[in-house]
PDB file of C-alpha atoms in Angstrom:
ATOM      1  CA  UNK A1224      83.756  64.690   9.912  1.00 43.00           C
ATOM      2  CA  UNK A1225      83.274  63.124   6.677  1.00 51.00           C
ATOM      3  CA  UNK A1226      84.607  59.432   5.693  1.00 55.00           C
ATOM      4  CA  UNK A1227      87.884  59.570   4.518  1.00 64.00           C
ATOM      5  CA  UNK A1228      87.498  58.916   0.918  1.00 68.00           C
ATOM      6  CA  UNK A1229      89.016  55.611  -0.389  1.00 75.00           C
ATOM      7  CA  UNK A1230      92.223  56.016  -2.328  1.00 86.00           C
ATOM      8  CA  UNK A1231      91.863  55.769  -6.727  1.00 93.00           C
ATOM      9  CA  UNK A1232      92.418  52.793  -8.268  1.00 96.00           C
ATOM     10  CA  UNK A1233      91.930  50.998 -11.587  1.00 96.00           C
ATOM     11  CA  UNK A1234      89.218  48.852 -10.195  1.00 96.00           C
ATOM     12  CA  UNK A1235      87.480  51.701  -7.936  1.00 97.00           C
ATOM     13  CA  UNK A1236      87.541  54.047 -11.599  1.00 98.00           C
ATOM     14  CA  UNK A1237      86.077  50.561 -13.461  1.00 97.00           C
ATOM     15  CA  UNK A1238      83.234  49.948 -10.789  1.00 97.00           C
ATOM     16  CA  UNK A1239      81.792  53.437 -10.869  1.00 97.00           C
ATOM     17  CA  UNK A1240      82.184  53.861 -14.696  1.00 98.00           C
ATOM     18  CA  UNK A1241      79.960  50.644 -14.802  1.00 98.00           C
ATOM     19  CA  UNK A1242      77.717  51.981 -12.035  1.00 97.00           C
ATOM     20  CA  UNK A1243      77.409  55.277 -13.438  1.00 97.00           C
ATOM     21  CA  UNK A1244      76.861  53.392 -17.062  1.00 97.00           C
ATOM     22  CA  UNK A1245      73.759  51.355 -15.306  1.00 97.00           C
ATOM     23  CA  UNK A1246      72.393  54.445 -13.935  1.00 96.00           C
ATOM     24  CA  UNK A1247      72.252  56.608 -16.529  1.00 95.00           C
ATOM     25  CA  UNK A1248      73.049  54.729 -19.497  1.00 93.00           C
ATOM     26  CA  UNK A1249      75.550  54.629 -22.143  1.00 92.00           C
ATOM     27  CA  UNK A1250      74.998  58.049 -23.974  1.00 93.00           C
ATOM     28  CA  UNK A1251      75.339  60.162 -20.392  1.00 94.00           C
ATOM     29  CA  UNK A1252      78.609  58.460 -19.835  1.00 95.00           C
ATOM     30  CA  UNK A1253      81.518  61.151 -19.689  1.00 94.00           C
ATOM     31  CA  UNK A1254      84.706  61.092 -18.264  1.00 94.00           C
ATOM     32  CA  UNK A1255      84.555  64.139 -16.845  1.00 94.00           C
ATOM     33  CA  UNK A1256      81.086  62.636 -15.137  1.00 96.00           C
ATOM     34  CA  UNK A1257      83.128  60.188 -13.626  1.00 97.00           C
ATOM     35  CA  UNK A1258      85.657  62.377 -12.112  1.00 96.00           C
ATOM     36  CA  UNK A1259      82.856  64.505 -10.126  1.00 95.00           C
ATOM     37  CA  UNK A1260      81.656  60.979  -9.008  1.00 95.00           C
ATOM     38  CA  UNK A1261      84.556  60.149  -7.853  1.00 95.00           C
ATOM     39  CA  UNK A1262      85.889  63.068  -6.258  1.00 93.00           C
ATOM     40  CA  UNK A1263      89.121  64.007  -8.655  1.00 94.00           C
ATOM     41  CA  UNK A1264      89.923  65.608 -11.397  1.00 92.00           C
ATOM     42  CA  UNK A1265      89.532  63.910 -15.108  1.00 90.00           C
ATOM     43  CA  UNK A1266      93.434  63.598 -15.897  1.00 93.00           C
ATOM     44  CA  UNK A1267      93.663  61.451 -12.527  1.00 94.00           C
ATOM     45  CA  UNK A1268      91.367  58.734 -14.142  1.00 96.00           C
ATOM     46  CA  UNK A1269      94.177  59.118 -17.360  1.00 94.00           C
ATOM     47  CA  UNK A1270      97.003  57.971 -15.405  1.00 94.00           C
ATOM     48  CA  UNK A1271      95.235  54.742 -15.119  1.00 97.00           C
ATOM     49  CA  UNK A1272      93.937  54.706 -18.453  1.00 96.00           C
ATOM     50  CA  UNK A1273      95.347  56.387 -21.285  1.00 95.00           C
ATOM     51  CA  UNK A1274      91.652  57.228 -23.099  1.00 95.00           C
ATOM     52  CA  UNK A1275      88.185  56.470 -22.254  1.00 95.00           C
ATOM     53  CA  UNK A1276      88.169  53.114 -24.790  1.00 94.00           C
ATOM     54  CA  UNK A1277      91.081  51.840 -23.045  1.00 95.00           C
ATOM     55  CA  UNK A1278      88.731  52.226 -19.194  1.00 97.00           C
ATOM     56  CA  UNK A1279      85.701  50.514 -21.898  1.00 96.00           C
ATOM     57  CA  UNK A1280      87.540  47.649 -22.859  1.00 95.00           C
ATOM     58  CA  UNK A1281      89.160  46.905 -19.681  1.00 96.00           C
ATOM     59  CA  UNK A1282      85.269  46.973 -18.057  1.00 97.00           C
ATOM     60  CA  UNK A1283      84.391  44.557 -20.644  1.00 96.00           C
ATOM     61  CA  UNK A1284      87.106  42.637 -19.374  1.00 95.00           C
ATOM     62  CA  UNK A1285      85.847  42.975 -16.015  1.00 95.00           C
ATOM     63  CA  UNK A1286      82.484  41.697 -17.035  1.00 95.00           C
ATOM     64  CA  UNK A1287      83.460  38.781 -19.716  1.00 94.00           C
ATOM     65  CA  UNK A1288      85.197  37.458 -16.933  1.00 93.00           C
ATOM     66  CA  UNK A1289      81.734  36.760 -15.117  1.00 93.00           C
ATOM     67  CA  UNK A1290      81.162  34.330 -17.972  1.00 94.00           C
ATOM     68  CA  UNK A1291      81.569  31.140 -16.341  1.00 90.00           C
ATOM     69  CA  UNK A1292      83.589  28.054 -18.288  1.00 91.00           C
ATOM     70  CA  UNK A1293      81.592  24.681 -17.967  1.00 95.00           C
ATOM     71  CA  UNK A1294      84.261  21.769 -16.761  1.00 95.00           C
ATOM     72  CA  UNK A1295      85.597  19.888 -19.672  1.00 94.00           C
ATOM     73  CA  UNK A1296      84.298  16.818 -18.645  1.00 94.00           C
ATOM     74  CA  UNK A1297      80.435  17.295 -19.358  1.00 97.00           C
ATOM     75  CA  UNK A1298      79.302  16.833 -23.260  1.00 96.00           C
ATOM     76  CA  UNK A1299      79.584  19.604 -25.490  1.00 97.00           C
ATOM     77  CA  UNK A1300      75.618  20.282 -25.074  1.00 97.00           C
ATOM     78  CA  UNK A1301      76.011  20.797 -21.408  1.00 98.00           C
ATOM     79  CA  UNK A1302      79.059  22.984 -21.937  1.00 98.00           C
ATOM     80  CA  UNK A1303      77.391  24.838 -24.721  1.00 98.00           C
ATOM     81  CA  UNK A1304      74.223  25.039 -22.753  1.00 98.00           C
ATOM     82  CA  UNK A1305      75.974  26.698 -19.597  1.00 98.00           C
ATOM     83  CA  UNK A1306      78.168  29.535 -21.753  1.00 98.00           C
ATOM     84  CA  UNK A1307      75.299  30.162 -23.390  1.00 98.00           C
ATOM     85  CA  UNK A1308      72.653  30.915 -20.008  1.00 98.00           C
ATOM     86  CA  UNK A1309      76.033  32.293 -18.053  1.00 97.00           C
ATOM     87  CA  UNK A1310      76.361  34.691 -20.776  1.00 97.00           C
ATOM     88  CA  UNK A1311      73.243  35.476 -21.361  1.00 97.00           C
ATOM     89  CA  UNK A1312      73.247  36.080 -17.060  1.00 97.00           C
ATOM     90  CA  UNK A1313      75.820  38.640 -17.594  1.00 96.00           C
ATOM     91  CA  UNK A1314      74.035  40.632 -20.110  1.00 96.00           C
ATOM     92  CA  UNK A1315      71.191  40.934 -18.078  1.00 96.00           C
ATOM     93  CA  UNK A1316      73.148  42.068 -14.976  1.00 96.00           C
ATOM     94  CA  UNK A1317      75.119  44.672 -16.590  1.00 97.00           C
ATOM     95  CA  UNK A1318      71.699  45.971 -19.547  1.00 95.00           C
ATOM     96  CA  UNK A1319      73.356  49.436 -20.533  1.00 95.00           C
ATOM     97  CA  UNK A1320      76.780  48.254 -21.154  1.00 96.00           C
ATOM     98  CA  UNK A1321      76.072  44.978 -22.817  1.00 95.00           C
ATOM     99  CA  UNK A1322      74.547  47.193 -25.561  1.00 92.00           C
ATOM    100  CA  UNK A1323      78.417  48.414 -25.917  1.00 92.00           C
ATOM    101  CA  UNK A1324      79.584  44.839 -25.821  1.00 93.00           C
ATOM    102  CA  UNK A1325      77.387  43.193 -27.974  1.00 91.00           C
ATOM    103  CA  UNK A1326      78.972  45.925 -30.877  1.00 89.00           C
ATOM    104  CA  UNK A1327      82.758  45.217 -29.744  1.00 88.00           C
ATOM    105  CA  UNK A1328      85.555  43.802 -31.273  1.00 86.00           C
ATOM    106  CA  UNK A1329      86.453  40.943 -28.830  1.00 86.00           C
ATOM    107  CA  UNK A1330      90.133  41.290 -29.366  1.00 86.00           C
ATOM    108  CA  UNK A1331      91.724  41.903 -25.651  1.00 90.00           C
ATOM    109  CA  UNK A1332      93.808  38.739 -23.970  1.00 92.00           C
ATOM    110  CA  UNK A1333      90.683  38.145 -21.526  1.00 93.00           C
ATOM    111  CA  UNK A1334      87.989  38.045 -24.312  1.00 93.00           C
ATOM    112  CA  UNK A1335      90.220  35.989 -26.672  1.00 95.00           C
ATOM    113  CA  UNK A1336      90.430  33.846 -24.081  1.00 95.00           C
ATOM    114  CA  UNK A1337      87.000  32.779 -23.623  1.00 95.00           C
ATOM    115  CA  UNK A1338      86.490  32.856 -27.431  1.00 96.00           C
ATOM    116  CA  UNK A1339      89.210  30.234 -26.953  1.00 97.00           C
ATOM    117  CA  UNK A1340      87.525  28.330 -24.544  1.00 96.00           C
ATOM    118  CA  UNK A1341      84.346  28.386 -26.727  1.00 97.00           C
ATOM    119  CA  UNK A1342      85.862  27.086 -29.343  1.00 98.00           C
ATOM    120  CA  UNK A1343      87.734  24.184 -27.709  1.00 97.00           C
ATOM    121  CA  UNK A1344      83.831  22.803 -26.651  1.00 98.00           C
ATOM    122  CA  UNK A1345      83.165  22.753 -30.344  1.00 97.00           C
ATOM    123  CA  UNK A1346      86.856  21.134 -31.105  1.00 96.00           C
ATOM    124  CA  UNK A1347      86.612  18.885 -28.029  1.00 96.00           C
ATOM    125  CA  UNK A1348      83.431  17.402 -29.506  1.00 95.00           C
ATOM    126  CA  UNK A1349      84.888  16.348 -32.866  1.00 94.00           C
ATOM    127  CA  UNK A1350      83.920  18.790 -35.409  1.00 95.00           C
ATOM    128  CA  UNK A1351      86.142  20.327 -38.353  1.00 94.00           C
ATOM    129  CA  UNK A1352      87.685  23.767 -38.506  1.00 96.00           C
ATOM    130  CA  UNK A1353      84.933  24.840 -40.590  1.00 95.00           C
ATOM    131  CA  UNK A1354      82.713  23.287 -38.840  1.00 96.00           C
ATOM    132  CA  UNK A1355      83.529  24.580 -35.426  1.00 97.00           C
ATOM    133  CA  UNK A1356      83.922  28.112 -36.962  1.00 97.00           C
ATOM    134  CA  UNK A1357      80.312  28.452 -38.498  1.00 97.00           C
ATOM    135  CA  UNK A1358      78.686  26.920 -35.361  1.00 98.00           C
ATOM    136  CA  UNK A1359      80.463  29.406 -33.233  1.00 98.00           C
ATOM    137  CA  UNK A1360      79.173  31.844 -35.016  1.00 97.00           C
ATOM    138  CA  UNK A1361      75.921  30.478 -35.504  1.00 98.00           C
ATOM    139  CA  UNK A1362      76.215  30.293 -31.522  1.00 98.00           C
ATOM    140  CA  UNK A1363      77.405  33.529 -30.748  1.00 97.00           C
ATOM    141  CA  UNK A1364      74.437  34.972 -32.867  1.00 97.00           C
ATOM    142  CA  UNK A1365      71.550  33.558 -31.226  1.00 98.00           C
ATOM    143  CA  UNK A1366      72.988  34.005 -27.312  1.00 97.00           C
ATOM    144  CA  UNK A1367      74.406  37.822 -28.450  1.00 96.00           C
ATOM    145  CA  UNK A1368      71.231  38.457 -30.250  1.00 95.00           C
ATOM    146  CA  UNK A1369      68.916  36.863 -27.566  1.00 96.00           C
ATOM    147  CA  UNK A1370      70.592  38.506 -24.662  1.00 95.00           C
ATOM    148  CA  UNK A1371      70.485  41.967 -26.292  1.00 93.00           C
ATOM    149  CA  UNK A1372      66.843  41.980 -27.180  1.00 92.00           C
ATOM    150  CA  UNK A1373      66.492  40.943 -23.261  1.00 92.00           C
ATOM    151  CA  UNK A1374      68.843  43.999 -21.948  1.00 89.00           C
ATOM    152  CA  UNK A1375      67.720  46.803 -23.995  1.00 84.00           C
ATOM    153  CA  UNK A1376      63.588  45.844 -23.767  1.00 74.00           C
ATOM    154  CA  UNK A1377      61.927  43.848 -26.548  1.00 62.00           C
ATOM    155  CA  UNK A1378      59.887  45.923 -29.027  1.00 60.00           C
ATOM    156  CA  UNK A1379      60.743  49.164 -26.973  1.00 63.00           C
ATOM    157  CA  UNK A1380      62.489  51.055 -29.348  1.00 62.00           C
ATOM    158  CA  UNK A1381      61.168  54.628 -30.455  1.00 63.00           C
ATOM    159  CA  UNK A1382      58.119  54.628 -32.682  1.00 68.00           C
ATOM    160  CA  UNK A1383      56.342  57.995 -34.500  1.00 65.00           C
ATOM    161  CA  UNK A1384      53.465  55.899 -35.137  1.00 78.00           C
ATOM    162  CA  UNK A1385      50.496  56.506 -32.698  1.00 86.00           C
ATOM    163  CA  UNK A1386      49.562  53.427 -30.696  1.00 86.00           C
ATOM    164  CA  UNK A1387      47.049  51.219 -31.420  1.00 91.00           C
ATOM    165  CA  UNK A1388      44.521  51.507 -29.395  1.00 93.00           C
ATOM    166  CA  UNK A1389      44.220  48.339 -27.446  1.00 90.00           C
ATOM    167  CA  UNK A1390      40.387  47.199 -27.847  1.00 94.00           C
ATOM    168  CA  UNK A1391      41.205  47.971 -31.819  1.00 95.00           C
ATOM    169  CA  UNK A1392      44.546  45.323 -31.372  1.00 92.00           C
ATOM    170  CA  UNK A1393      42.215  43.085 -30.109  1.00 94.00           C
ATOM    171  CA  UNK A1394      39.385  42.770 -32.544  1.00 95.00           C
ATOM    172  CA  UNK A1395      41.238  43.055 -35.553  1.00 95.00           C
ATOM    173  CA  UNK A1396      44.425  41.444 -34.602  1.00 95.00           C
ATOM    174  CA  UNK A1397      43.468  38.351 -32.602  1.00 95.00           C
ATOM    175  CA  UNK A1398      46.941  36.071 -33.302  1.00 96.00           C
ATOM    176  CA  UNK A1399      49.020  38.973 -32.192  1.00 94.00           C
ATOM    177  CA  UNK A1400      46.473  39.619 -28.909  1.00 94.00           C
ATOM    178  CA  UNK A1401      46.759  35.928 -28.065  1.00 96.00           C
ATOM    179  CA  UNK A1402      50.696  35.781 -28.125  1.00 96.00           C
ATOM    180  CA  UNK A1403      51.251  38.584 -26.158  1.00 92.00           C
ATOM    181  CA  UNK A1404      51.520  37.320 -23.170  1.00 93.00           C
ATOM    182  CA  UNK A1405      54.363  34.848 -24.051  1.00 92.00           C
ATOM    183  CA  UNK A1406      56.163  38.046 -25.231  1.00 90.00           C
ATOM    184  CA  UNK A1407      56.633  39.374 -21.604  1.00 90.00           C
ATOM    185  CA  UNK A1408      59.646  39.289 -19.615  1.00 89.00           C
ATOM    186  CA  UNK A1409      58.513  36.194 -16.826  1.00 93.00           C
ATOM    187  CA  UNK A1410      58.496  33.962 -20.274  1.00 94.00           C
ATOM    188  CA  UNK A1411      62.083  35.100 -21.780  1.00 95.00           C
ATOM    189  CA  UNK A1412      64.007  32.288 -19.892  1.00 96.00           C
ATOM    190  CA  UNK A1413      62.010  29.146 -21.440  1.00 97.00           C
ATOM    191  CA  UNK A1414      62.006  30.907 -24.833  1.00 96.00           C
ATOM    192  CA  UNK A1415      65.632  31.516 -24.198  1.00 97.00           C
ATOM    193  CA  UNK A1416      65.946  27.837 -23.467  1.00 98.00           C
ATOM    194  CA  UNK A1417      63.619  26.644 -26.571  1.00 98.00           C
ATOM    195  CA  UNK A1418      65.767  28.332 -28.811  1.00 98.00           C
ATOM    196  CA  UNK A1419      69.219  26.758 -27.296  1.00 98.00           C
ATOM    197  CA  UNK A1420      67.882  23.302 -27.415  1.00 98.00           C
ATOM    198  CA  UNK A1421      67.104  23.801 -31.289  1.00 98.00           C
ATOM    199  CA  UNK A1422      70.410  24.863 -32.035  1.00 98.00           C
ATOM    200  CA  UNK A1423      71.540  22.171 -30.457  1.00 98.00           C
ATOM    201  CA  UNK A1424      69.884  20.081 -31.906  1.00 98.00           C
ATOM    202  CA  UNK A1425      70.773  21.256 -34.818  1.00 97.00           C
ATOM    203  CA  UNK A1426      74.338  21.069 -34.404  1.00 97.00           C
ATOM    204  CA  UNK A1427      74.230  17.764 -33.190  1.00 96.00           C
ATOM    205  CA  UNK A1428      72.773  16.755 -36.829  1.00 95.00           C
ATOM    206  CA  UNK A1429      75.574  18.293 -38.354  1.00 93.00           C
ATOM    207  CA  UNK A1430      77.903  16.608 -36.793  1.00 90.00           C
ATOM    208  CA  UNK A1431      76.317  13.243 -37.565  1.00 91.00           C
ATOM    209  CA  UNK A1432      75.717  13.960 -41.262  1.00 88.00           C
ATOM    210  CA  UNK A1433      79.956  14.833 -41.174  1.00 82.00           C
ATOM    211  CA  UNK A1434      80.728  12.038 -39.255  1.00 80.00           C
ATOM    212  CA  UNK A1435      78.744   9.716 -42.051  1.00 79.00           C
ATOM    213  CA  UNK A1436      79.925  11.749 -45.353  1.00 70.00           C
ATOM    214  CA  UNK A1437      83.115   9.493 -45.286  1.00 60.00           C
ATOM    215  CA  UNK A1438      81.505   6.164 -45.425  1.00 48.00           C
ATOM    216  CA  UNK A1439      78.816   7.205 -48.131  1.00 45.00           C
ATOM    217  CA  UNK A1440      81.538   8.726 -50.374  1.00 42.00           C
ATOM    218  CA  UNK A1441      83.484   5.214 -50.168  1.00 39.00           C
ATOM    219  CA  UNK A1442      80.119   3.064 -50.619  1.00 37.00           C
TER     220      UNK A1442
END
């Protein structure tokens, strides 16, 4: 006799959306797909959520909730520097539907709430409101940007250009030849890193040149 198949729920519907999502990718995602995996018919998965963008948003719930909040008592580097590899973690488990995410309007209670929590490193650390609102999203551009070139494959979109041959690459195109291999996936996390520690840095500059505009206004 066959298992007994397990009951519906909202999170049974939410984990084989996003499994069905990973498998087969965005585009094949149906509603009616996910009904024949899971055994009922489509206006069963509608009592639970009213449209298909109400079962997307509450999986990117699900998943923005994986994004893990640094304690507040480690500088705002350290903080900054663990949202921004926990995220980028995330986008890398879940490739297909981070490509939804990364296109989103953040505006449910769960993902205003780690924008909140984002924003309270920046605050915690001193800056202005304008301050702390640019860096955010100079922040949010470089870990939403890095982590979606990761997910979806760099350089892997389609092309109706003929390859290169590779011998040709190499003779007349020695720079690009010699920094291929940094381009490959085993060398995304220290590039990853490279780029954090320069916006960083950055943003640590700013907030020193802020901190002194007072003083050389006065002298």
């Amino acid at each position: 006799m066959a298992g007994k198949r397990a009951p519906l729920s909202a999170e049974r519907i939410e984990t084989k959306a996003l499994d069905l999502i990973e498998r087969e990718g965005l585009e094949k995602f149906s509603t009616r797909k996910l009904a024949t995996a899971l055994g009922c018919e489509a206006m069963s998965i509608y009592h639970y959520f009213p449209s298909k963008a109400h079962l997307m948003d509450a999986i990117l719930d699900r998943i923005v909730g994986e994004v893990p909040i640094p304690p507040d008592d480690l500088g705002w580097r350290e903080r900054l520097r663990q949202v921004a590899f926990g995220y980028r973690a995330m986008a890398l488990r879940y490739p297909a539907f981070f490509r939804f995410m990364a296109h989103h309007r953040m505006n449910t209670r769960t993902a205003l709430a780690l924008l909140e929590r984002i924003l309270s490193i920046f605050d915690d650390a001193g800056f202005g409101t304008e301050d702390t609102a640019r860096l955010f999203r100079l922040f949010s551009y470089y870990i939403t940007g890095a982590a979606l070139d990761e997910a979806t494959g760099y350089a892997k979109g389609p092309s109706a250009a003929e390859a290169v041959p590779g011998a040709e690459v190499a003779r007349d195109y020695p720079l690009v030849t010699a920094v291929n291999p940094y381009f490959k996936s085993e060398h995304h996390e220290a590039t990853f890193a490279l780029g954090l520690e320069m916006l960083l840095d950055g943003m640590e500059r700013r907030y020193r040149e802020a901190a002194a505009e007072p003083a050389a206004s006065i002298g």
